[in-house]
PDB file of C-alpha atoms in Angstrom:
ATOM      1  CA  UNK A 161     -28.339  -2.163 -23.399  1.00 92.00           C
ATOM      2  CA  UNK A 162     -28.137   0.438 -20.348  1.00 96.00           C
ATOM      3  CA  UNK A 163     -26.288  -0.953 -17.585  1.00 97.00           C
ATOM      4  CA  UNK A 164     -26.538  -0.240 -14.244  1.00 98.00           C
ATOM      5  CA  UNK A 165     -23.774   0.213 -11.936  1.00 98.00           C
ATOM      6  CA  UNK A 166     -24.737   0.791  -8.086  1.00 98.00           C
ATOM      7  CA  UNK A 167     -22.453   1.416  -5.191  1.00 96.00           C
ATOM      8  CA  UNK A 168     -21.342   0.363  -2.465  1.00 97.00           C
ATOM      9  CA  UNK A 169     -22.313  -3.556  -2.769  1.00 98.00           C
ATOM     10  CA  UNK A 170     -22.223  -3.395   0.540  1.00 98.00           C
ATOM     11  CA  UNK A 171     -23.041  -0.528   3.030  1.00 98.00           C
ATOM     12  CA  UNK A 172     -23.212  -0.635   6.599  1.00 98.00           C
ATOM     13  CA  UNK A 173     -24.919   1.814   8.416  1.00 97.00           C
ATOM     14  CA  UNK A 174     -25.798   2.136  12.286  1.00 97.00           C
ATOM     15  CA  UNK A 175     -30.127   2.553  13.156  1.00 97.00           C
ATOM     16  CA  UNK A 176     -30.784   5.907  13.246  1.00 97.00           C
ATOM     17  CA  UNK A 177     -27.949   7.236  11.042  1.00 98.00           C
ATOM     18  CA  UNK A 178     -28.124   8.153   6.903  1.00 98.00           C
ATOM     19  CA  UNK A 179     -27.791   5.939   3.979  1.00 98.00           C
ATOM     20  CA  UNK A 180     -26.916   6.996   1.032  1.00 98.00           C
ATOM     21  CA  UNK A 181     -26.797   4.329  -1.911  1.00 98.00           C
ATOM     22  CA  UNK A 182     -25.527   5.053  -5.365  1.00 98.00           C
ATOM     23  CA  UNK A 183     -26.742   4.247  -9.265  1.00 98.00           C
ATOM     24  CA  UNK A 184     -24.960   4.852 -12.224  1.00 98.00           C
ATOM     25  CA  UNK A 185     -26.293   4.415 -15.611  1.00 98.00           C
ATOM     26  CA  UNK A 186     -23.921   3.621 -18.700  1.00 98.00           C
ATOM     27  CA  UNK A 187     -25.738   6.001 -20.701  1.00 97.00           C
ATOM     28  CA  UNK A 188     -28.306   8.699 -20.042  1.00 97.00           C
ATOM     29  CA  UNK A 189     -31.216   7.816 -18.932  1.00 97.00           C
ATOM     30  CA  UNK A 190     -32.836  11.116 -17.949  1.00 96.00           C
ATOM     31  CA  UNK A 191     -35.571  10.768 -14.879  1.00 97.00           C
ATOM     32  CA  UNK A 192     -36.484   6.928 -16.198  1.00 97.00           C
ATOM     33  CA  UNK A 193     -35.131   5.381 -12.574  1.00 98.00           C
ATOM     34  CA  UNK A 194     -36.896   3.440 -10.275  1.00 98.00           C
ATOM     35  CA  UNK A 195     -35.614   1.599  -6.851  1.00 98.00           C
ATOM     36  CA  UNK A 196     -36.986  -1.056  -5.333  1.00 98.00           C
ATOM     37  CA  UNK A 197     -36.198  -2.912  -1.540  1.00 98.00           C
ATOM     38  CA  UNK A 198     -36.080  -6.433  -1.430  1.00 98.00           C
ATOM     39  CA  UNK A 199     -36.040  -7.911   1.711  1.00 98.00           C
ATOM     40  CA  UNK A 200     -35.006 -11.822   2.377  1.00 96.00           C
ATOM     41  CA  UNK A 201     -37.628 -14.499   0.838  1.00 95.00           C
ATOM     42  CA  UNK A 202     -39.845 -11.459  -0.198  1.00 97.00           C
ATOM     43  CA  UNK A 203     -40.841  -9.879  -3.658  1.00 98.00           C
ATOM     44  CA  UNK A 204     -39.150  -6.536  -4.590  1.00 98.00           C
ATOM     45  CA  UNK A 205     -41.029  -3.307  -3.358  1.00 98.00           C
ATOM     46  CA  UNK A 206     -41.510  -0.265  -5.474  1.00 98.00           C
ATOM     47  CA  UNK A 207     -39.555   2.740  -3.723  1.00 98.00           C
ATOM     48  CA  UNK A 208     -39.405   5.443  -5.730  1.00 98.00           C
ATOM     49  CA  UNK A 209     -39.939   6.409  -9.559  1.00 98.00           C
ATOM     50  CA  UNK A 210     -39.367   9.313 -12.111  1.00 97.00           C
ATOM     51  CA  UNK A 211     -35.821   9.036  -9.949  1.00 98.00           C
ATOM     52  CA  UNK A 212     -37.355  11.181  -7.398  1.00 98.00           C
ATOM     53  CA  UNK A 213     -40.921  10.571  -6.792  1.00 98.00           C
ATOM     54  CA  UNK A 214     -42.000   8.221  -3.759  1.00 98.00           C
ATOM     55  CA  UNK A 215     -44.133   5.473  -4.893  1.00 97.00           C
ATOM     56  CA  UNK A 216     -47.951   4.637  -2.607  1.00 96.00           C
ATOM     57  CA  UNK A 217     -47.173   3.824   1.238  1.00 97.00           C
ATOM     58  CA  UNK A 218     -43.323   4.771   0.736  1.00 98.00           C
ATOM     59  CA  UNK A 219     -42.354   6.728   4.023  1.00 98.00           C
ATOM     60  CA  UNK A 220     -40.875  10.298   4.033  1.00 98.00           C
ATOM     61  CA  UNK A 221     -37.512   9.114   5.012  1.00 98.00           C
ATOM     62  CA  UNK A 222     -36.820   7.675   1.832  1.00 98.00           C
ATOM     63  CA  UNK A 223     -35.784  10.011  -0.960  1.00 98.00           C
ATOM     64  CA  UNK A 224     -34.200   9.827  -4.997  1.00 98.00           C
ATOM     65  CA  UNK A 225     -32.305  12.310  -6.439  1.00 98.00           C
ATOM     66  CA  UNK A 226     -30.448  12.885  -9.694  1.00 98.00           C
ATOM     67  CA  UNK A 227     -30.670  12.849 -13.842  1.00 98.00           C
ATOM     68  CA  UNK A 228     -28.611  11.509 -16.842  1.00 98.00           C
ATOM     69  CA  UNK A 229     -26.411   9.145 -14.997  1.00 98.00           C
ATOM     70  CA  UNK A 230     -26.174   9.633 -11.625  1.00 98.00           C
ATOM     71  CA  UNK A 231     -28.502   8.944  -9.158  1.00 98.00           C
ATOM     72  CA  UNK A 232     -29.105   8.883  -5.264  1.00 98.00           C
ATOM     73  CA  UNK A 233     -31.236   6.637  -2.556  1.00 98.00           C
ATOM     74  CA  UNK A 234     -31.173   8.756   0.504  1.00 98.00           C
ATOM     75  CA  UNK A 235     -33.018   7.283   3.481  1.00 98.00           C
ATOM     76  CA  UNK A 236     -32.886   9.626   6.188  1.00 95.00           C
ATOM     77  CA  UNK A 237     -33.082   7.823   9.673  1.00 93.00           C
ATOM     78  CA  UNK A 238     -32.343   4.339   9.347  1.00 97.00           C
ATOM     79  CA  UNK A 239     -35.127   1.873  11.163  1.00 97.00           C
ATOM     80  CA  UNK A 240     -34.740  -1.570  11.721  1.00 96.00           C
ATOM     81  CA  UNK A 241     -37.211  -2.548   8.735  1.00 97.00           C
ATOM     82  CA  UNK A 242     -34.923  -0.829   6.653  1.00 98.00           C
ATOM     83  CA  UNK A 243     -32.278  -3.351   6.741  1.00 97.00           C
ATOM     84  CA  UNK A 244     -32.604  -4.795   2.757  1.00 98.00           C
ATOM     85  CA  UNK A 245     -31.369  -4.808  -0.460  1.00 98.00           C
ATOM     86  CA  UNK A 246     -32.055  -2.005  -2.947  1.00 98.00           C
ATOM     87  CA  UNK A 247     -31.860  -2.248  -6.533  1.00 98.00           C
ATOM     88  CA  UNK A 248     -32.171   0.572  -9.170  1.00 98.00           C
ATOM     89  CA  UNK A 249     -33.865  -0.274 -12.729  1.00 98.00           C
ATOM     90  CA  UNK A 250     -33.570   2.538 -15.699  1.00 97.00           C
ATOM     91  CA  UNK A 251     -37.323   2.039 -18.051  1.00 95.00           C
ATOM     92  CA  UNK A 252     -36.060   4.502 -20.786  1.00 92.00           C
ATOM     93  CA  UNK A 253     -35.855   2.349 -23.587  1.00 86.00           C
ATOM     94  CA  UNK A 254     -37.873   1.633 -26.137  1.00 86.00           C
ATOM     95  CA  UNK A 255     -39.200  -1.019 -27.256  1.00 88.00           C
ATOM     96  CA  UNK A 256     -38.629  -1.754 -23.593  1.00 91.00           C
ATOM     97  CA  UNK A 257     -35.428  -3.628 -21.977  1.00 92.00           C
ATOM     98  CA  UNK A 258     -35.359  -2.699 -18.692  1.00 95.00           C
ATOM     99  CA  UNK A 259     -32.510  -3.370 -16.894  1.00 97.00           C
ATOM    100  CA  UNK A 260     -31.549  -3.625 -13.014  1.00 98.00           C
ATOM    101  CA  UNK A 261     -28.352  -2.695 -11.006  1.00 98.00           C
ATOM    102  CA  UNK A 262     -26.576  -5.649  -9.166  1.00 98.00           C
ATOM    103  CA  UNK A 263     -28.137  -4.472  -6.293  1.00 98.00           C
ATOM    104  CA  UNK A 264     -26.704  -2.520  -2.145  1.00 98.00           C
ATOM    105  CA  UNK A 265     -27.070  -4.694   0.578  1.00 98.00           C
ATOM    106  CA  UNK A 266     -28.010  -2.552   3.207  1.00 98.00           C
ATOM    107  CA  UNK A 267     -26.586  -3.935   6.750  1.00 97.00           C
ATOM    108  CA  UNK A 268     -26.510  -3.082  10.268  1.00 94.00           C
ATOM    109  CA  UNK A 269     -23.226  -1.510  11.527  1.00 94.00           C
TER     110      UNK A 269
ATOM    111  CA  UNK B1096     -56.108  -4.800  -1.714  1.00 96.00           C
ATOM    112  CA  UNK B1097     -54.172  -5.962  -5.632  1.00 97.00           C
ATOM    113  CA  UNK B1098     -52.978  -9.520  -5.233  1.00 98.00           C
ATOM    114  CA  UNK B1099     -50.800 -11.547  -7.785  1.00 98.00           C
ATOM    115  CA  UNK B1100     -50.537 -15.086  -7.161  1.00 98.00           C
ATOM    116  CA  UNK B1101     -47.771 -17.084  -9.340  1.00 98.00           C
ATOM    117  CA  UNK B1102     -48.328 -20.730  -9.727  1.00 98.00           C
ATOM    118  CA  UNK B1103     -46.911 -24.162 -12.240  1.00 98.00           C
ATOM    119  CA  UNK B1104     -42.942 -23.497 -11.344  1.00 98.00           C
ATOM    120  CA  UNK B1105     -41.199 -26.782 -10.233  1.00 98.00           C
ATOM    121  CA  UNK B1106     -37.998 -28.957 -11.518  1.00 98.00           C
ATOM    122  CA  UNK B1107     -37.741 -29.815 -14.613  1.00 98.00           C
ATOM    123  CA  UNK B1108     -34.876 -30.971 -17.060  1.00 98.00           C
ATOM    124  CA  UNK B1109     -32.653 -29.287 -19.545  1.00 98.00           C
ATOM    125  CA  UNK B1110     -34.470 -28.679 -22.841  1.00 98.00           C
ATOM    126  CA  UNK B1111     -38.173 -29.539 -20.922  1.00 98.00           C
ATOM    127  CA  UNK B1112     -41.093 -27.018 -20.819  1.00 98.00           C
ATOM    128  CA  UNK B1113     -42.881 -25.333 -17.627  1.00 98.00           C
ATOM    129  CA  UNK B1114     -45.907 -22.776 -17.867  1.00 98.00           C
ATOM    130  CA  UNK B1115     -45.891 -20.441 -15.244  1.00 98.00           C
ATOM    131  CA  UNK B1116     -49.437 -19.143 -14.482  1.00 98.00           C
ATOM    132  CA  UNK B1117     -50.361 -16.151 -12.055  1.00 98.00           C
ATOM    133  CA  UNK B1118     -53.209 -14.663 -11.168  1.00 98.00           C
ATOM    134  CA  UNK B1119     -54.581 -11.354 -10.483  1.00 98.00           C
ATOM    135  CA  UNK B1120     -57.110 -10.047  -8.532  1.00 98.00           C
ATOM    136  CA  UNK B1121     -58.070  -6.401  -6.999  1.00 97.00           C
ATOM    137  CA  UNK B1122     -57.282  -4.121  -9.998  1.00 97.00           C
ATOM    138  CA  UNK B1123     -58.474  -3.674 -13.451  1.00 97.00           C
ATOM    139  CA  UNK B1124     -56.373  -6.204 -15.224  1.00 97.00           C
ATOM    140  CA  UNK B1125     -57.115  -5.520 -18.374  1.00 97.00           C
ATOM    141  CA  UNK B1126     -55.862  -1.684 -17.923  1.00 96.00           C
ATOM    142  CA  UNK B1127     -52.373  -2.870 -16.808  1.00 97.00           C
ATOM    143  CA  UNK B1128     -49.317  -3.729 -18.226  1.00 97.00           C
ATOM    144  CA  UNK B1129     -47.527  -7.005 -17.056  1.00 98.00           C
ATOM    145  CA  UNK B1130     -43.693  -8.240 -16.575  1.00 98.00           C
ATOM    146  CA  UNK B1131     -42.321 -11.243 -15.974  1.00 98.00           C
ATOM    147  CA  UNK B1132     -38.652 -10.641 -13.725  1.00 98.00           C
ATOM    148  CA  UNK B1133     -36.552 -13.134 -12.780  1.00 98.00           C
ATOM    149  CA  UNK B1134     -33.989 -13.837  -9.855  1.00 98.00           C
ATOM    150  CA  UNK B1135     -31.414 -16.487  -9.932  1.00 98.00           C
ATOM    151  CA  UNK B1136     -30.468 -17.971  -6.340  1.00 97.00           C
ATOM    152  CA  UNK B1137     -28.329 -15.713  -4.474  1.00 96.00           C
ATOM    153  CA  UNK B1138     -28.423 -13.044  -7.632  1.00 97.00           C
ATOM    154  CA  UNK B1139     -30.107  -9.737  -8.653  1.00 98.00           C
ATOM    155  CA  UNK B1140     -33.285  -9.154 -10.488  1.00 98.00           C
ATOM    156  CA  UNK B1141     -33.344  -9.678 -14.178  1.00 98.00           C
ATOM    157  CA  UNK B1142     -36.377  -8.824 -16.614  1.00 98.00           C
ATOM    158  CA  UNK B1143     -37.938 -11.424 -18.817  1.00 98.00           C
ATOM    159  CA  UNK B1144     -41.099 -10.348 -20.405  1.00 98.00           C
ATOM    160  CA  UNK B1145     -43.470  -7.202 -20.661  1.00 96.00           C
ATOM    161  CA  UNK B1146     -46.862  -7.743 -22.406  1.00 97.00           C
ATOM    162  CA  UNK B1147     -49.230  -4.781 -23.135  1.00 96.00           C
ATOM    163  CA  UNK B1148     -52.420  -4.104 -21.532  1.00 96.00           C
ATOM    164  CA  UNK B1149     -54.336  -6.034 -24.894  1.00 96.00           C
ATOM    165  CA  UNK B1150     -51.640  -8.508 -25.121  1.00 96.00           C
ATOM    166  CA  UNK B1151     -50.543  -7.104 -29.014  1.00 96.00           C
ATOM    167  CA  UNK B1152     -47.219  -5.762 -27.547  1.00 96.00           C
ATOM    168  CA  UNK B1153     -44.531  -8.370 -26.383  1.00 97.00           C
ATOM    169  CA  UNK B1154     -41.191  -7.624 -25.389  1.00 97.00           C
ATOM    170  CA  UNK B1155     -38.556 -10.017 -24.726  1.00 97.00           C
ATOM    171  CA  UNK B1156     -34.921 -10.006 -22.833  1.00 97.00           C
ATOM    172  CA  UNK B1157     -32.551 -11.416 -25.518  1.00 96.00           C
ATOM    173  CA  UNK B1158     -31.926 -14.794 -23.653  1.00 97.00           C
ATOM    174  CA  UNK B1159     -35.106 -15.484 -23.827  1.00 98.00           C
ATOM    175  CA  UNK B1160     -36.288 -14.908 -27.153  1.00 98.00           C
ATOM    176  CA  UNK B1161     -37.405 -17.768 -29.138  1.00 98.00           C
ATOM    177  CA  UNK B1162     -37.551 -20.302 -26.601  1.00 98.00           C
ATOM    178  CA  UNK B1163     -40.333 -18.047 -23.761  1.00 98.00           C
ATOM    179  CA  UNK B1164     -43.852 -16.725 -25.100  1.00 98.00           C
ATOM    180  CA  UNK B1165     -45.728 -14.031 -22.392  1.00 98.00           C
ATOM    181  CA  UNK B1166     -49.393 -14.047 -23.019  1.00 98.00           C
ATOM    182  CA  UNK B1167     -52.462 -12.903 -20.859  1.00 98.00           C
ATOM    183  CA  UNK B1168     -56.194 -13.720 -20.806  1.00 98.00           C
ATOM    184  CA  UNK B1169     -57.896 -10.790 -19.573  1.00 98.00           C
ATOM    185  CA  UNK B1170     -61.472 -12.452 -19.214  1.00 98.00           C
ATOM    186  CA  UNK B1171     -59.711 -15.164 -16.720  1.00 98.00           C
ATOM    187  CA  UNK B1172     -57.434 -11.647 -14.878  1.00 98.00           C
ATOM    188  CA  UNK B1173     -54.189 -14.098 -15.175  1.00 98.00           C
ATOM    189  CA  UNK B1174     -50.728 -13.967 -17.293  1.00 98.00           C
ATOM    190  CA  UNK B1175     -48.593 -16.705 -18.534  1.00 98.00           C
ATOM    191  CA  UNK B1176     -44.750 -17.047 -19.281  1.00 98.00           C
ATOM    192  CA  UNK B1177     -44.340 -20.613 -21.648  1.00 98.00           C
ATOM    193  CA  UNK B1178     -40.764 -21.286 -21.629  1.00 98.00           C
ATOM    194  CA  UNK B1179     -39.570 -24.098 -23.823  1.00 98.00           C
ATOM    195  CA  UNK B1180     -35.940 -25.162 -24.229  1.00 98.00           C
ATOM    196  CA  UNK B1181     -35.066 -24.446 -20.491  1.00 98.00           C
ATOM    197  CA  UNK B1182     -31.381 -24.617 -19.502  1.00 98.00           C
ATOM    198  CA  UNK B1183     -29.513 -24.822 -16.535  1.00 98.00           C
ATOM    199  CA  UNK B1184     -28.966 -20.891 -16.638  1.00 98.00           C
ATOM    200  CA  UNK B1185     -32.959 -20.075 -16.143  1.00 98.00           C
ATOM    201  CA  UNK B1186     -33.327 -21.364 -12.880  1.00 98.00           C
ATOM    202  CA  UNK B1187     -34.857 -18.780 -10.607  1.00 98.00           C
ATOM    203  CA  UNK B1188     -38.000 -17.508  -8.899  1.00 98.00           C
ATOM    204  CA  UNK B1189     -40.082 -15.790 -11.769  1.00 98.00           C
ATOM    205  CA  UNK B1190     -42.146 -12.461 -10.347  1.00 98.00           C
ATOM    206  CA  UNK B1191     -45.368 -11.671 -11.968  1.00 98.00           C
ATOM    207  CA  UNK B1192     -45.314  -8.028 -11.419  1.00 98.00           C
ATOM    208  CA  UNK B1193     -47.812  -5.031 -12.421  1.00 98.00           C
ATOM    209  CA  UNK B1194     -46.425  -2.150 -14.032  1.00 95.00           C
ATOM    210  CA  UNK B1195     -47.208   1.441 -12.699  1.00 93.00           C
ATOM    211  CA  UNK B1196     -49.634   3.607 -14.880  1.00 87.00           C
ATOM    212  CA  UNK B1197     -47.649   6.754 -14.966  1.00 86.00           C
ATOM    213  CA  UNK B1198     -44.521   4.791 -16.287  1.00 89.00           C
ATOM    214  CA  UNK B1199     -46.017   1.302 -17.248  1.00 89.00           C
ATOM    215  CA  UNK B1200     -42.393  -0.666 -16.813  1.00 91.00           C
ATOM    216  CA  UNK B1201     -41.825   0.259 -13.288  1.00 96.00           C
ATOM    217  CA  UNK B1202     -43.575  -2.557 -11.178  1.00 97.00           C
ATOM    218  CA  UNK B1203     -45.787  -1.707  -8.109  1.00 97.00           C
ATOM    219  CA  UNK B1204     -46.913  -4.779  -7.678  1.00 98.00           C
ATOM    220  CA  UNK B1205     -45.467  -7.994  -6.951  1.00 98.00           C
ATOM    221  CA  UNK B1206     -46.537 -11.759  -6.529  1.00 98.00           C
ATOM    222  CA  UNK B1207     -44.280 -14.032  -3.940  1.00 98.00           C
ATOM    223  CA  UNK B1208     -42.966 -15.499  -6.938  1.00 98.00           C
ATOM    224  CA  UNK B1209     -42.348 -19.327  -7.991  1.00 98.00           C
ATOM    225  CA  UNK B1210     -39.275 -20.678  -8.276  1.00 98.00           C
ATOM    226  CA  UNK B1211     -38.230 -22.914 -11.438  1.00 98.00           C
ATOM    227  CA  UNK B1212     -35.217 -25.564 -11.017  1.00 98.00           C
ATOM    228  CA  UNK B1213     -33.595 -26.532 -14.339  1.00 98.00           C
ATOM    229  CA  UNK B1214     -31.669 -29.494 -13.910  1.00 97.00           C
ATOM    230  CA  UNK B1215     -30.611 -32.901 -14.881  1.00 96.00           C
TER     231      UNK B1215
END
């Protein structure tokens, strides 16, 4: 199983400022990493996939980065809806066992 | 506008059964992969189940094997999760989610989920 290792568990950021939220992956997993916002008492939301491409509706201000193990959230300009918690999933195995990060809470400094 | 409604969680004791139901509507079903993920209270996401668009691929997280059975009915647009056995530990709101063409076990869909409470 790939396990997924994300960092900070918590990250405080003031509106307007960067975030930058960290995934590592136990083993390569090439460009097979997705993140997803999940925001309180709401289903997950699709970010960003292929570790770097920004999924329907996604705004410019978010952005993925990185390959093999180590990867990078970037949103840009923090706005108040960004406030959340972000998870990163790897797909690269197959048969299929995807697998999820324990998650960055995302909080207002 | 795609819409995934989940429905049948509830309480229900150790070693009982639940079928979770949900139902899809404003995309071609039948075309789309389907996962069942999971989110204990207070927890992270965790996968349970990915069925292929046809329903003759079924994929399983280890915990679950054996006791949970995904299946779909594409005529009726709706997915299932049976889950027999339940313990304590599978408490959580189950997603139904869609999974993205290009990569078909990313989800870019969601439903609002249904929450399941194991306990005596």
């Amino acid at each position: 199983e790939v396990v997924m290792t994300q960092s900070p568990a918590t990250l405080y950021v003031s509106p307007g400022e960067r975030a930058t939220l960290s995934c590592r992956a136990s083993q390569s997993v090439s460009s097979e990493l997705a993140w997803y916002q999940q925001k309180p008492g709401q289903a997950p939301r699709l970010l960003i996939y292929g570790a770097s491409t920004r999924a329907t509706g996604v705004p410019a201000r978010f952005s993925g980065s990185g390959s093999g193990t180590e990867f990078t959230l970037t949103i840009s300009s923090l706005q108040s809806e960004d406030f959340a918690v972000y998870y990163c999933q790897q797909y690269i195995d197959w048969p299929p066992r995807i697998t999820f990060g324990q998650g960055t809470r995302l909080e207002v400094k | 506008e795609v819409q995934l409604e989940e429905s049948g969680g509830g309480l229900v004791q150790p070693g009982g059964s639940l079928r979770l139901s949900c139902a899809a509507s404003g995309f071609v079903f039948y075309n789309s992969w389907m996962t069942w993920v999971r989110q204990a209270p207070g927890k992270g996401l965790q996968w349970v189940a990915h069925i292929k668009e046809d329903g003759a691929e079924k994929y399983y997280v280890d915990s679950v094997k054996g006791r949970f059975t995904i299946s779909r009915d594409n005529a009726k647009n709706s997915l299932y999760l049976e889950m027999n056995s339940l313990r304590v530990d599978d408490t959580a709101v189950y997603y139904c989610a869609r999974g993205l063409k290009a990569t078909i076990t990313t989800m870019d869909a969601w439903g609002q989920g249904t929450p399941v409470t194991v306990s005596s």
